[in-house]
Coordinates of C-alpha atoms and ligand atoms in Angstrom, one line a residue:
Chain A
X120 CA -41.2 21.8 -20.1
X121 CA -44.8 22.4 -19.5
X122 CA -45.9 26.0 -18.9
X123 CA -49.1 26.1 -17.0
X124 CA -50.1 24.7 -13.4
X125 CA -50.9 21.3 -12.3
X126 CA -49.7 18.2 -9.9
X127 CA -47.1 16.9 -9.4
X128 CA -45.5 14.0 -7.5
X129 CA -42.6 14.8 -5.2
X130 CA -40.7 11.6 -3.3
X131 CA -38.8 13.4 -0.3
X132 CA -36.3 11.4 1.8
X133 CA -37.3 11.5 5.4
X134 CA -34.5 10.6 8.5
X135 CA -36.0 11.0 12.1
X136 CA -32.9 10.4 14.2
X137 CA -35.3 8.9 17.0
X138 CA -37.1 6.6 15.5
X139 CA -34.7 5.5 11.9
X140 CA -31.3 3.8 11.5
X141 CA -31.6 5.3 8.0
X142 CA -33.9 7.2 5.3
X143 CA -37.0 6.3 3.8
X144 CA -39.0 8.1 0.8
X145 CA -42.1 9.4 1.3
X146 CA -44.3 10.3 -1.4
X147 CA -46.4 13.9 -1.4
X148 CA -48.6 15.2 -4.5
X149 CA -48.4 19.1 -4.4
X150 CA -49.9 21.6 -7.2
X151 CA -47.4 24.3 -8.4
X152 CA -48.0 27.1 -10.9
X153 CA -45.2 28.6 -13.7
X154 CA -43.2 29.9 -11.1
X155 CA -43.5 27.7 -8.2
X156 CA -39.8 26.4 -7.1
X157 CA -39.1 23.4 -5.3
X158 CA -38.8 25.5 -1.9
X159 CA -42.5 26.4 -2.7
X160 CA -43.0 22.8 -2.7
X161 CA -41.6 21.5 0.7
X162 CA -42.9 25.2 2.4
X163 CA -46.5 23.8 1.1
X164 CA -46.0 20.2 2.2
X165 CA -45.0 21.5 6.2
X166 CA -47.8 23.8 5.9
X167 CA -50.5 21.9 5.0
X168 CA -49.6 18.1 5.3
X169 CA -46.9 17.4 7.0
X170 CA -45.6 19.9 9.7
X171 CA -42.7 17.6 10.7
X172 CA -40.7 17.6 7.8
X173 CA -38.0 19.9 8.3
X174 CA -35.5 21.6 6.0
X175 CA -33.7 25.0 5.5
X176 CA -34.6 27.8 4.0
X177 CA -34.9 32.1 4.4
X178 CA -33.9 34.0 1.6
X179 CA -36.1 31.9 -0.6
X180 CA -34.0 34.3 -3.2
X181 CA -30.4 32.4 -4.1
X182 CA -28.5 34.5 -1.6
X183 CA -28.5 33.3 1.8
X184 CA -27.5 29.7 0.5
X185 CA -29.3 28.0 3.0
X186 CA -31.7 25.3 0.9
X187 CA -29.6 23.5 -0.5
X188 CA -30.7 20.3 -1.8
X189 CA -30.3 17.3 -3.8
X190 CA -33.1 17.3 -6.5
X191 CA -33.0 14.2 -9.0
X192 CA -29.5 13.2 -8.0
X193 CA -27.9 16.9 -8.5
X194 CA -27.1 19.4 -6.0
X195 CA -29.4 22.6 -6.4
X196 CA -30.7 25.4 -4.3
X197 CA -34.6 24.5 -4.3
X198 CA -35.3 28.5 -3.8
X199 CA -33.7 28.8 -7.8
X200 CA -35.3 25.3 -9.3
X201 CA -38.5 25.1 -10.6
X202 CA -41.0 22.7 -10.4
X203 CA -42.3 23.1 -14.3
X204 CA -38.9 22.0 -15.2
X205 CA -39.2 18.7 -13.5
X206 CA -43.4 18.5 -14.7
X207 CA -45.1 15.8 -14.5
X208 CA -42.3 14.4 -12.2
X209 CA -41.9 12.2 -9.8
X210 CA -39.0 15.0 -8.3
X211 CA -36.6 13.1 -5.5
X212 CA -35.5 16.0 -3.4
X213 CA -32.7 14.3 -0.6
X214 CA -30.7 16.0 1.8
X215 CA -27.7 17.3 0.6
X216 CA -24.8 14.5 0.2
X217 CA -21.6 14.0 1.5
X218 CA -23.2 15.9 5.2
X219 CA -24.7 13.9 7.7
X220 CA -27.8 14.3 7.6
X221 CA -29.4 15.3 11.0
X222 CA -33.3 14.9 10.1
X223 CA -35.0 15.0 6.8
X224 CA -33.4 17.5 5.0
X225 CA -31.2 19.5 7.1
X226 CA -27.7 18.4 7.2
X227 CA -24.5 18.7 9.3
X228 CA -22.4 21.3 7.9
X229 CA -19.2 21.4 10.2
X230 CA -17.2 19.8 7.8
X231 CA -17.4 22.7 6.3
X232 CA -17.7 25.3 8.7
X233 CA -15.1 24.1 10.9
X234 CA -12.4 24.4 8.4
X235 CA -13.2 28.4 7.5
X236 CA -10.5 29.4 9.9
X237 CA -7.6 28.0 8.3
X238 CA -8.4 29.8 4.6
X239 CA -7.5 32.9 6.7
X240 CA -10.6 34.4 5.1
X241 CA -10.0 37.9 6.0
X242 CA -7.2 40.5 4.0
X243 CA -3.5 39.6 5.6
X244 CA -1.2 42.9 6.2
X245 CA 2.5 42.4 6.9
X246 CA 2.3 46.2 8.3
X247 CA -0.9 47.4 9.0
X248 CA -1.9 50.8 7.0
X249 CA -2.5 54.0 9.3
X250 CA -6.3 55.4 9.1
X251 CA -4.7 58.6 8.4
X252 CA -3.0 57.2 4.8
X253 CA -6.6 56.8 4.2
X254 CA -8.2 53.5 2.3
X255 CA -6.5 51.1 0.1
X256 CA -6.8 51.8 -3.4
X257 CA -7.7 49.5 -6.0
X258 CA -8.7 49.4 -9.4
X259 CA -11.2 47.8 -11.6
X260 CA -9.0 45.5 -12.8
X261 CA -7.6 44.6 -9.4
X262 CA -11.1 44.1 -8.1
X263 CA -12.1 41.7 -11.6
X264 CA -9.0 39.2 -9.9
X265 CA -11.4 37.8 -7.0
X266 CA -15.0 39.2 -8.6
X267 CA -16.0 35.6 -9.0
X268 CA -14.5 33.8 -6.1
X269 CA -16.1 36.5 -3.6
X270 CA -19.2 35.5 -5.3
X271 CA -19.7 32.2 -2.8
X272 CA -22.7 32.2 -1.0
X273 CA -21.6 29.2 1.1
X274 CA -24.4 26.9 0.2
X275 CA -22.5 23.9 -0.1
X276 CA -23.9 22.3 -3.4
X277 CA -20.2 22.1 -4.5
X278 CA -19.2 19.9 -1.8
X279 CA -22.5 17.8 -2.1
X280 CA -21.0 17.4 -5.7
X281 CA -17.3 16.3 -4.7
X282 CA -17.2 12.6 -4.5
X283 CA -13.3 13.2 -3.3
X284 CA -14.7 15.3 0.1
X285 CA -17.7 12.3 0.0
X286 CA -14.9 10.0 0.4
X287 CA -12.3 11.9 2.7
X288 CA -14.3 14.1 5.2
X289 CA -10.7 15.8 5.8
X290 CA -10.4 17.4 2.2
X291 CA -10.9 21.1 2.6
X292 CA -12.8 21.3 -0.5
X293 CA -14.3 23.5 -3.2
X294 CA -15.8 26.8 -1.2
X295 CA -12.8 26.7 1.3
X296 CA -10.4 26.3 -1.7
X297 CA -11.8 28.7 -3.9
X298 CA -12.3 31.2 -0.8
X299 CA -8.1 31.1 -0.2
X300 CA -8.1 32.2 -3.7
X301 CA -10.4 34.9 -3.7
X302 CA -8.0 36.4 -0.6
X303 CA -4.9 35.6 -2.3
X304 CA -5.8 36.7 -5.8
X305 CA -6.9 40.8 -3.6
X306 CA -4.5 43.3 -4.0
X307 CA -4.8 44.7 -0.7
X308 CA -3.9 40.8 0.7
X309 CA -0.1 39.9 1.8
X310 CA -1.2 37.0 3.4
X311 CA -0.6 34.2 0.2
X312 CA 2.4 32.9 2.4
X313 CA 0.2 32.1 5.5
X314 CA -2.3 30.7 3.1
X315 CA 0.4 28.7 1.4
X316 CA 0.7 25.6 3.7
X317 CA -3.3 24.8 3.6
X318 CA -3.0 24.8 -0.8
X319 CA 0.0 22.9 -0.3
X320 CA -1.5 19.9 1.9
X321 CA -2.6 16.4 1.1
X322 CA -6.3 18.2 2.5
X323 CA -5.7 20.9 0.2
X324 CA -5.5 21.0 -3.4
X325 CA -3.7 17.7 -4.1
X326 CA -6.8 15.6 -2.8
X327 CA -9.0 17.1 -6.1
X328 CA -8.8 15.4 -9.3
X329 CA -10.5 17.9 -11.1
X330 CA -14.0 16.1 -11.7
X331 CA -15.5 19.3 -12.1
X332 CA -18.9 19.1 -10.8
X333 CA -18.4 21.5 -7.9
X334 CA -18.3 24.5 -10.9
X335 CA -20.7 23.1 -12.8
X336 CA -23.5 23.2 -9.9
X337 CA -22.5 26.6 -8.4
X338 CA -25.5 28.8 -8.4
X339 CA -22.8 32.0 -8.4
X340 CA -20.6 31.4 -11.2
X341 CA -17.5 30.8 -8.4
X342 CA -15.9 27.9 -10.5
X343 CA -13.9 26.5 -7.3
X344 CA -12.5 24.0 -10.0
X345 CA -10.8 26.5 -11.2
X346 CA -9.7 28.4 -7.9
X347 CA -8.1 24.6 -7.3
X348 CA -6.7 23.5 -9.8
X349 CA -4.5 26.7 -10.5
X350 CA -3.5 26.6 -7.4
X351 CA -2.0 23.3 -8.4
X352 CA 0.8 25.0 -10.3
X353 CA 1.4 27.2 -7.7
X354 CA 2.0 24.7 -5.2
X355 CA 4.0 22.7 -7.6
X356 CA 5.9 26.1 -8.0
X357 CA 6.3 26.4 -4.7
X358 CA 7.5 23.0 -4.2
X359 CA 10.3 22.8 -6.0
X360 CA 11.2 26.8 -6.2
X361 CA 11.4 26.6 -1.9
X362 CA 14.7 25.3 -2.3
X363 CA 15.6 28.8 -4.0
X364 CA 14.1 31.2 -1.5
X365 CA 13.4 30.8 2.0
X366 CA 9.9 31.5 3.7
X367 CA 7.3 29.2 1.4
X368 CA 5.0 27.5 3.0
X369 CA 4.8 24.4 4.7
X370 CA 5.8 22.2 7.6
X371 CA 8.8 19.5 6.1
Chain B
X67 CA -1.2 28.6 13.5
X68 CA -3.3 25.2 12.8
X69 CA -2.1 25.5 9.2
X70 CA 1.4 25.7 9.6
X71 CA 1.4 21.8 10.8
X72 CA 0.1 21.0 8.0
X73 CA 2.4 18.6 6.0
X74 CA 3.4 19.4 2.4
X75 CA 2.1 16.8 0.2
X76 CA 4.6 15.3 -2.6
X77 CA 1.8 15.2 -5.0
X78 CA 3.7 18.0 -7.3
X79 CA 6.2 15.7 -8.5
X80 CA 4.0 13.2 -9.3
X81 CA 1.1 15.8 -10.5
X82 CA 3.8 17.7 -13.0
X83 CA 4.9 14.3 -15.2
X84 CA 0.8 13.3 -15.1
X85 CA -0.1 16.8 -16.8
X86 CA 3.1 16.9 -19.1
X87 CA 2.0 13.3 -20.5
X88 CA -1.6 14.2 -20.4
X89 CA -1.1 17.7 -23.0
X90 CA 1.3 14.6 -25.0
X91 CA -1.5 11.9 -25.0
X92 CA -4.3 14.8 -25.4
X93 CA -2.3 16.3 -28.7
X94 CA -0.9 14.1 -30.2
X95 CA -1.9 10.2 -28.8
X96 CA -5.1 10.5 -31.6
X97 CA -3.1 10.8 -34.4
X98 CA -0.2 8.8 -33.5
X99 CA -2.8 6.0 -32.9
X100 CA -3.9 6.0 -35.9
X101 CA -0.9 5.9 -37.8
X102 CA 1.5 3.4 -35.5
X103 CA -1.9 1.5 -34.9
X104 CA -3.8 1.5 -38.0
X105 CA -2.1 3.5 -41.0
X106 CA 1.2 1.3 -40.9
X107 CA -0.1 -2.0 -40.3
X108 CA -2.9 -1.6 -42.9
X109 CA -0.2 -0.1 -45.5
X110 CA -1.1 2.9 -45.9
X111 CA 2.3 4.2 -45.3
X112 CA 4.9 5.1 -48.1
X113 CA 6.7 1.6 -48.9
X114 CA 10.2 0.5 -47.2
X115 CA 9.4 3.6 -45.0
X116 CA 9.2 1.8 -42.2
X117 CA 12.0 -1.4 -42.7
X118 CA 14.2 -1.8 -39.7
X119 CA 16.9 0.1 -40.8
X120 CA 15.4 3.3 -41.9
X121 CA 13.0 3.2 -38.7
X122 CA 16.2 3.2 -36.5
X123 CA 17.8 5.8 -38.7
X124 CA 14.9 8.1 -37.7
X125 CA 14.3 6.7 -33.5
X126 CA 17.8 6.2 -33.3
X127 CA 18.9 9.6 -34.2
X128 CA 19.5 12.3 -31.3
X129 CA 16.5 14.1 -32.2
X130 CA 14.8 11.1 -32.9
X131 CA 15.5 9.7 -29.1
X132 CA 15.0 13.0 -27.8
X133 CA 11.6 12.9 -28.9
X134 CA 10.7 9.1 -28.2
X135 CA 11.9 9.4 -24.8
X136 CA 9.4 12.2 -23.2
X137 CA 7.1 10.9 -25.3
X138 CA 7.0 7.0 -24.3
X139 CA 7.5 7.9 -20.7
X140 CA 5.1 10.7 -19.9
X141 CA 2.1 8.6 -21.3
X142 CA 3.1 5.9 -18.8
X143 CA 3.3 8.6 -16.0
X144 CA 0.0 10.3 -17.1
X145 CA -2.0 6.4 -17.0
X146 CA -0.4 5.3 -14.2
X147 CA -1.5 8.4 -12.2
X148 CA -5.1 8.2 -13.2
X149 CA -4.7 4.5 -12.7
X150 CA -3.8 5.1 -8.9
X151 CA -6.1 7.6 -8.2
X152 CA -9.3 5.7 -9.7
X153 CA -8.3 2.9 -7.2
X154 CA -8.7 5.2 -4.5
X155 CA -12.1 6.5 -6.3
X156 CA -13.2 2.9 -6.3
X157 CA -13.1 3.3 -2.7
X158 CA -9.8 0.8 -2.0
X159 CA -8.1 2.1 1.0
X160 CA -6.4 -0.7 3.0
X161 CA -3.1 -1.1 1.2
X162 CA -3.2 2.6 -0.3
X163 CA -0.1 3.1 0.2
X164 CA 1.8 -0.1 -1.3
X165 CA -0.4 0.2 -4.4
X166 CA 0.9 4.0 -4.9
X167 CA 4.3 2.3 -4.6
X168 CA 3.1 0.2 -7.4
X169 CA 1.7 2.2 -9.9
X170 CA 4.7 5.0 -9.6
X171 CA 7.4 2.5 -9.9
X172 CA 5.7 0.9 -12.8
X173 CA 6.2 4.1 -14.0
X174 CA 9.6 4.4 -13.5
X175 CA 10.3 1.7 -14.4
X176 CA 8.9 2.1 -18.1
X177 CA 10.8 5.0 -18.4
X178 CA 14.4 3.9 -17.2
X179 CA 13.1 0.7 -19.9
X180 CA 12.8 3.4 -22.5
X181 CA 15.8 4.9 -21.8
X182 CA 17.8 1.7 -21.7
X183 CA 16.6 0.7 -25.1
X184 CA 16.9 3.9 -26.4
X185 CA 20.4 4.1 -25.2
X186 CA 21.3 0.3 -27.3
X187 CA 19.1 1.9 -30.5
Chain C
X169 CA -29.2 12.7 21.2
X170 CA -29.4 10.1 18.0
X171 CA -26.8 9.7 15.6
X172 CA -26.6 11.6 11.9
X173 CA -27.3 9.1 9.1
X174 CA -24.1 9.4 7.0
X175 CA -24.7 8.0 3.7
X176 CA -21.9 5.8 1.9
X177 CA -20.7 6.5 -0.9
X178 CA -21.5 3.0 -2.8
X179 CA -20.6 3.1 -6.6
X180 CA -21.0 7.0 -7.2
X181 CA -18.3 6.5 -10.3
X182 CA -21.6 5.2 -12.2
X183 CA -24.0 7.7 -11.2
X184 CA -24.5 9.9 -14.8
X185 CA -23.5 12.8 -12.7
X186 CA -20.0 11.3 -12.9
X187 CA -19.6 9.3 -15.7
X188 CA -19.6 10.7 -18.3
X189 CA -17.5 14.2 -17.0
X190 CA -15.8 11.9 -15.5
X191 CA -15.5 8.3 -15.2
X192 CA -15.2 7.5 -18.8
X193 CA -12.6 10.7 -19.0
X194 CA -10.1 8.3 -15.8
X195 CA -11.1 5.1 -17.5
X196 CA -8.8 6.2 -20.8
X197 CA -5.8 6.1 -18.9
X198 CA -6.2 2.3 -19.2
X199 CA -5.7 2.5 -23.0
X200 CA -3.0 5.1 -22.9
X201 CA -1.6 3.0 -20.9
X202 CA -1.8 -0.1 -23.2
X203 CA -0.6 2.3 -26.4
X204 CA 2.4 3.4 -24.1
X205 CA 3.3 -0.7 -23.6
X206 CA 2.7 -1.2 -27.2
X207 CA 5.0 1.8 -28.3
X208 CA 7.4 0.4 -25.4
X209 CA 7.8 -3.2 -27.3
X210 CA 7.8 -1.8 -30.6
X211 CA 10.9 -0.1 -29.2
X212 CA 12.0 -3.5 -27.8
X213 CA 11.8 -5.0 -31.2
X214 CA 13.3 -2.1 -32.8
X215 CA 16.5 -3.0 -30.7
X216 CA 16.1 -6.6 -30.5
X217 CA 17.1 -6.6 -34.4
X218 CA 15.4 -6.8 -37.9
X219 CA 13.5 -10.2 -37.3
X220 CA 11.6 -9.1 -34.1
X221 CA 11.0 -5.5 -35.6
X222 CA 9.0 -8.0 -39.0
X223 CA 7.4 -9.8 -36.2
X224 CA 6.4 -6.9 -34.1
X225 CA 4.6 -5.2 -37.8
X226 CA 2.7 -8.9 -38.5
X227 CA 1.8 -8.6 -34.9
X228 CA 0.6 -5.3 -35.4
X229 CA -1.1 -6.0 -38.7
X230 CA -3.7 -8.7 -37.2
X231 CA -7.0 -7.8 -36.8
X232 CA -7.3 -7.8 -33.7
X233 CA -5.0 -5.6 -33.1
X234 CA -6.5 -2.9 -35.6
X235 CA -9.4 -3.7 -33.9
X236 CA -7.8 -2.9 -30.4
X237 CA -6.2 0.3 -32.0
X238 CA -9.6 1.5 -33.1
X239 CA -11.1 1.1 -29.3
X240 CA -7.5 2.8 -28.2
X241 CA -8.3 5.6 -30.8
X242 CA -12.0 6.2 -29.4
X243 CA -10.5 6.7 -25.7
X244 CA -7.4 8.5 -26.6
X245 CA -10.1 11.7 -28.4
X246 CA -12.4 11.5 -25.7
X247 CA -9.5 11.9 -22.9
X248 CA -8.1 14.7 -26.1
X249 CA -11.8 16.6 -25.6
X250 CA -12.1 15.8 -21.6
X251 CA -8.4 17.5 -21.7
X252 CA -9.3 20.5 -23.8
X253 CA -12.7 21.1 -21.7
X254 CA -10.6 21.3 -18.5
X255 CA -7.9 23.0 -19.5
X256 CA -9.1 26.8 -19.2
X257 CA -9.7 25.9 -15.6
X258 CA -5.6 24.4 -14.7
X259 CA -4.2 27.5 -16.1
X260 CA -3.8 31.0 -14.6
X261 CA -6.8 32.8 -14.8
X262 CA -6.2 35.4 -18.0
X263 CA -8.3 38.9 -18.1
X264 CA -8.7 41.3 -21.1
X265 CA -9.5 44.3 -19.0
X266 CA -11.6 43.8 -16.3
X267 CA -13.4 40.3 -18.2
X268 CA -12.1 37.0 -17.6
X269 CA -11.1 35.6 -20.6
X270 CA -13.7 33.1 -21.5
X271 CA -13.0 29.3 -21.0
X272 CA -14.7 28.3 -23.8
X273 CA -12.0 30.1 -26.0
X274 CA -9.0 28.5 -24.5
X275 CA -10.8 25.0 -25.3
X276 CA -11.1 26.2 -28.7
X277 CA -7.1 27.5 -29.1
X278 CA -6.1 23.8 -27.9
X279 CA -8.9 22.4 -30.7
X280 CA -7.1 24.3 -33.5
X281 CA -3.8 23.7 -32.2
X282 CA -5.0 19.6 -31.9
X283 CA -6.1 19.7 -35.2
X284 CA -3.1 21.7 -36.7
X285 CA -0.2 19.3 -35.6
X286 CA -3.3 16.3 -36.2
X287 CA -3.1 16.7 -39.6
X288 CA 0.7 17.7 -39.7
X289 CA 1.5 14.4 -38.2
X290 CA -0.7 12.2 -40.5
X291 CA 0.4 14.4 -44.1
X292 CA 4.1 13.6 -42.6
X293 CA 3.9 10.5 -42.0
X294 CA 1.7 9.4 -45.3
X295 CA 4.7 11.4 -47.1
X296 CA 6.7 8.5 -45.8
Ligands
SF4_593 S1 -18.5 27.8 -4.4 FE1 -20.6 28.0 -5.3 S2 -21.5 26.0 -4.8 FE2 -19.7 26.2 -3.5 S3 -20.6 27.1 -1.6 FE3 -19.9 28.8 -2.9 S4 -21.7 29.4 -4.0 FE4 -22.1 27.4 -3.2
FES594 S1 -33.6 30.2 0.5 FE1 -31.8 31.5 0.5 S2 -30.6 30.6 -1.2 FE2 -32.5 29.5 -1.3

């Protein structure tokens, strides 16, 4: 790790839909200081070489999880990596994998977002509570059950770091996964039932064999490896304990 | 609504005899190893403890079946799941299917093999 | 409008992201897998009678076959590691308080526990 300032050499993989069948690497020298990150990087090579490369960005502050990238092979948001980490370089910054990618950096994220509505990612009531019986109560401990999983900021790096969503599109992955589990594990939530038949799928937990990437890349602690893989022995549970009560989820 | 036509995958079965024999081969495959694989053979092991007669005294005996059993079997379960699912990580997806058959009946079959034998010891 | 450049997926079991978390951790399952078939005919001989049971111990007494146990004894601790690394995460989540209860001492519990009935197993069977 160097400390200072200086050059360094950054290889960006470039896709122009109209004119490329696929990517090519460019290479762009940029100068960075101590606490350049990568996002400084690509912001100074749009500004002031090349204005066509595009990528996503806003918070530049690891909340809005929008610049995701791949830097040297590893998922990362490139607001939170810095560029004296990866002195004197060459850095390879690539869309994020798994997505198609839709021009340079910028990737395709419906596999992700069109699955959000069946995590039911919103608190389930079987009654709901009159305004007049005033909020629902809970306690610190209560709150600690889904204090990680609520943590997600939706940037993706987790599924960029499944190879088993790479290979099967249809898997509903780490951030969905972990995202039933941060509804199911809140107090104030009935809706584990409704929730049930998604965990319970091919598409749902059974298509992860725990390779553990996804939790070791996320920038906010969620550990969706986890969230999954618990949920395992609650679906085996459910599984074979249906046969006892009635009303598990799941179509036969 | 979408979810509920979701079918239930029959994973769990399959998923529950993979992590029994994977806590088996994960506590005590290192040790066994090394005396099945290298204490006995290099003699390192009490003399006549391991003649034919004593050793099916000890395998032969209810507790000693009871132990061989789960113990034979689940590490066949726990490989031959990995096995399967590193074909599909290889990328192999035409014929899926037939190799699951495979690699779970080889399974089963090594375990209704243990049983048998056990059942002559 | 053009089409999205989906990239494949080529050999991404021997990129070092995955291989040594996990690629090396599936590839054990071939040597439990040869043990289990070993254990399996020792069985076999067993019942087979006291002639096939001598034969199965010179069998087991060649080099090569210490040689194969050794390589089987390598894979069987890393998948014993791999196993203990992962396990904090297949369980259900335990709190003290408001904290999660740290992965890293659940690994440890299953280390001492490994190492307990380790070293039970090989006093108990040197005892003969
Ligand atoms: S779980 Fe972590 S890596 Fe995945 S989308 Fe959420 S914040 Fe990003
Ligand atoms: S720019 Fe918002 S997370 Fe990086």
């Amino acid at each position: 790790m160097s400390d200072g300032s200086g050059q360094i050499d950054i290889l960006i993989s470039r896709y122009d839909p109209e004119r490329d069948d696929q990517p090519h690497t460019e290479r762009f020298t940029v100068p960075y200081q101590h606490d350049s990150s990568v996002l400084d990087a690509l912001l100074y090579i749009k500004d002031r070489i090349d204005g066509s490369l595009s990528f996503r960005w806003s918070c530049r502050m690891a909340i809005c999880g929008s610049c995701g990238k791949m830097i040297n092979g590893v998922p990362r948001l490139s607001c939170k990596t810095f560029l004296r980490d990866y002195a004197p370089g060459p850095l390879h910054i690539e869309a994020l994998h798994h997505f198609p990618v839709i021009k340079d950096l910028v990737v395709e994220q419906a596999g992700f977002l069109d699955k959000l509505p069946e995590a039911r990612p919103w608190l389930i009531r079987e009654q709901e509570q009159a305004l007049a019986d005033g909020p629902h109560r809970q306690s610190p401990r209560q709150r600690a059950r889904f204090a990680s999983t609520s943590a997600c900021i939706n940037c993706l790096l987790c599924y960029a770091a499944c190879p088993q969503y790479g290979m099967k599109p249809d898997f509903a992955g780490p951030a969905l996964l972990a995202l039933v589990e941060r509804y199911n594990a809140d107090s104030r939530d009935q809706g584990r039932a409704e929730r049930m038949p998604l965990i319970n799928a091919e598409d749902g937990v059974w298509s992860c064999t725990l390779v553990g990437n996804c939790s070791a890349v996320c920038p906010k602690g969620v550990d969706p490896a986890a969230a999954i893989n618990r949920n395992k022995l609650e679906s085996a549970k459910d599984y074979f304990l249906r046969f006892l009560k009635i009303g598990s989820g799941g179509a036969e | 609504m979408s979810n509920q036509n979701k079918p239930r995958s029959h994973e769990p079965i399959v998923w529950l005899l993979f992590a029994a024999g994977g806590m088996i081969a994960a506590m005590l495959m290192p040790a066994l190893v090394v005396i099945t694989g290298i204490g006995a053979p290099v003699g390192l092991i009490a003399d006549g403890s391991l003649d034919h007669e004593r050793v099916i005294g000890m395998l032969g005996s209810p507790a000693g079946k009871l132990l061989v059993f789960p113990l034979i079997s689940l590490l066949f379960w726990h490989a031959m799941h990995r096995i399967f699912h590193g074909l599909h990580d290889l990328g192999i997806q035409a014929g899926l299917g037939y190799y699951r058959v495979l690699c779970y009946g080889f399974a089963l079959l090594a375990t209704l093999l243990t049983a048998g034998i056990l059942f002559l010891i | 409008m053009k089409a999205h450049y989906q990239r494949p997926m080529g050999r991404w079991y021997l990129r070092p992201f995955y291989l040594f978390v996990y690629t090396l951790r599936e590839l054990t399952a071939v040597f439990v897998l040869l043990y289990a078939l070993i254990l399996l005919s020792g069985l076999a001989a067993l019942a087979a009678g006291p002639e096939a049971w001598a034969s199965y111990r010179q069998a087991l007494a060649h080099p090569l076959s210490i040689g194969l146990h050794g390589l089987i004894l390598v894979a069987a601790l890393y998948n014993s590691i791999t196993w203990f690394m992962v396990a904090p995460k297949a369980m259900p989540a335990l709190f003290i308080g408001t904290r999660p209860l740290p992965g890293l001492l659940i690994t440890l519990a299953h280390i001492v526990v490994f190492v307990i009935v380790s070293v039970a197993l090989l006093v108990l069977a040197g005892a003969g």
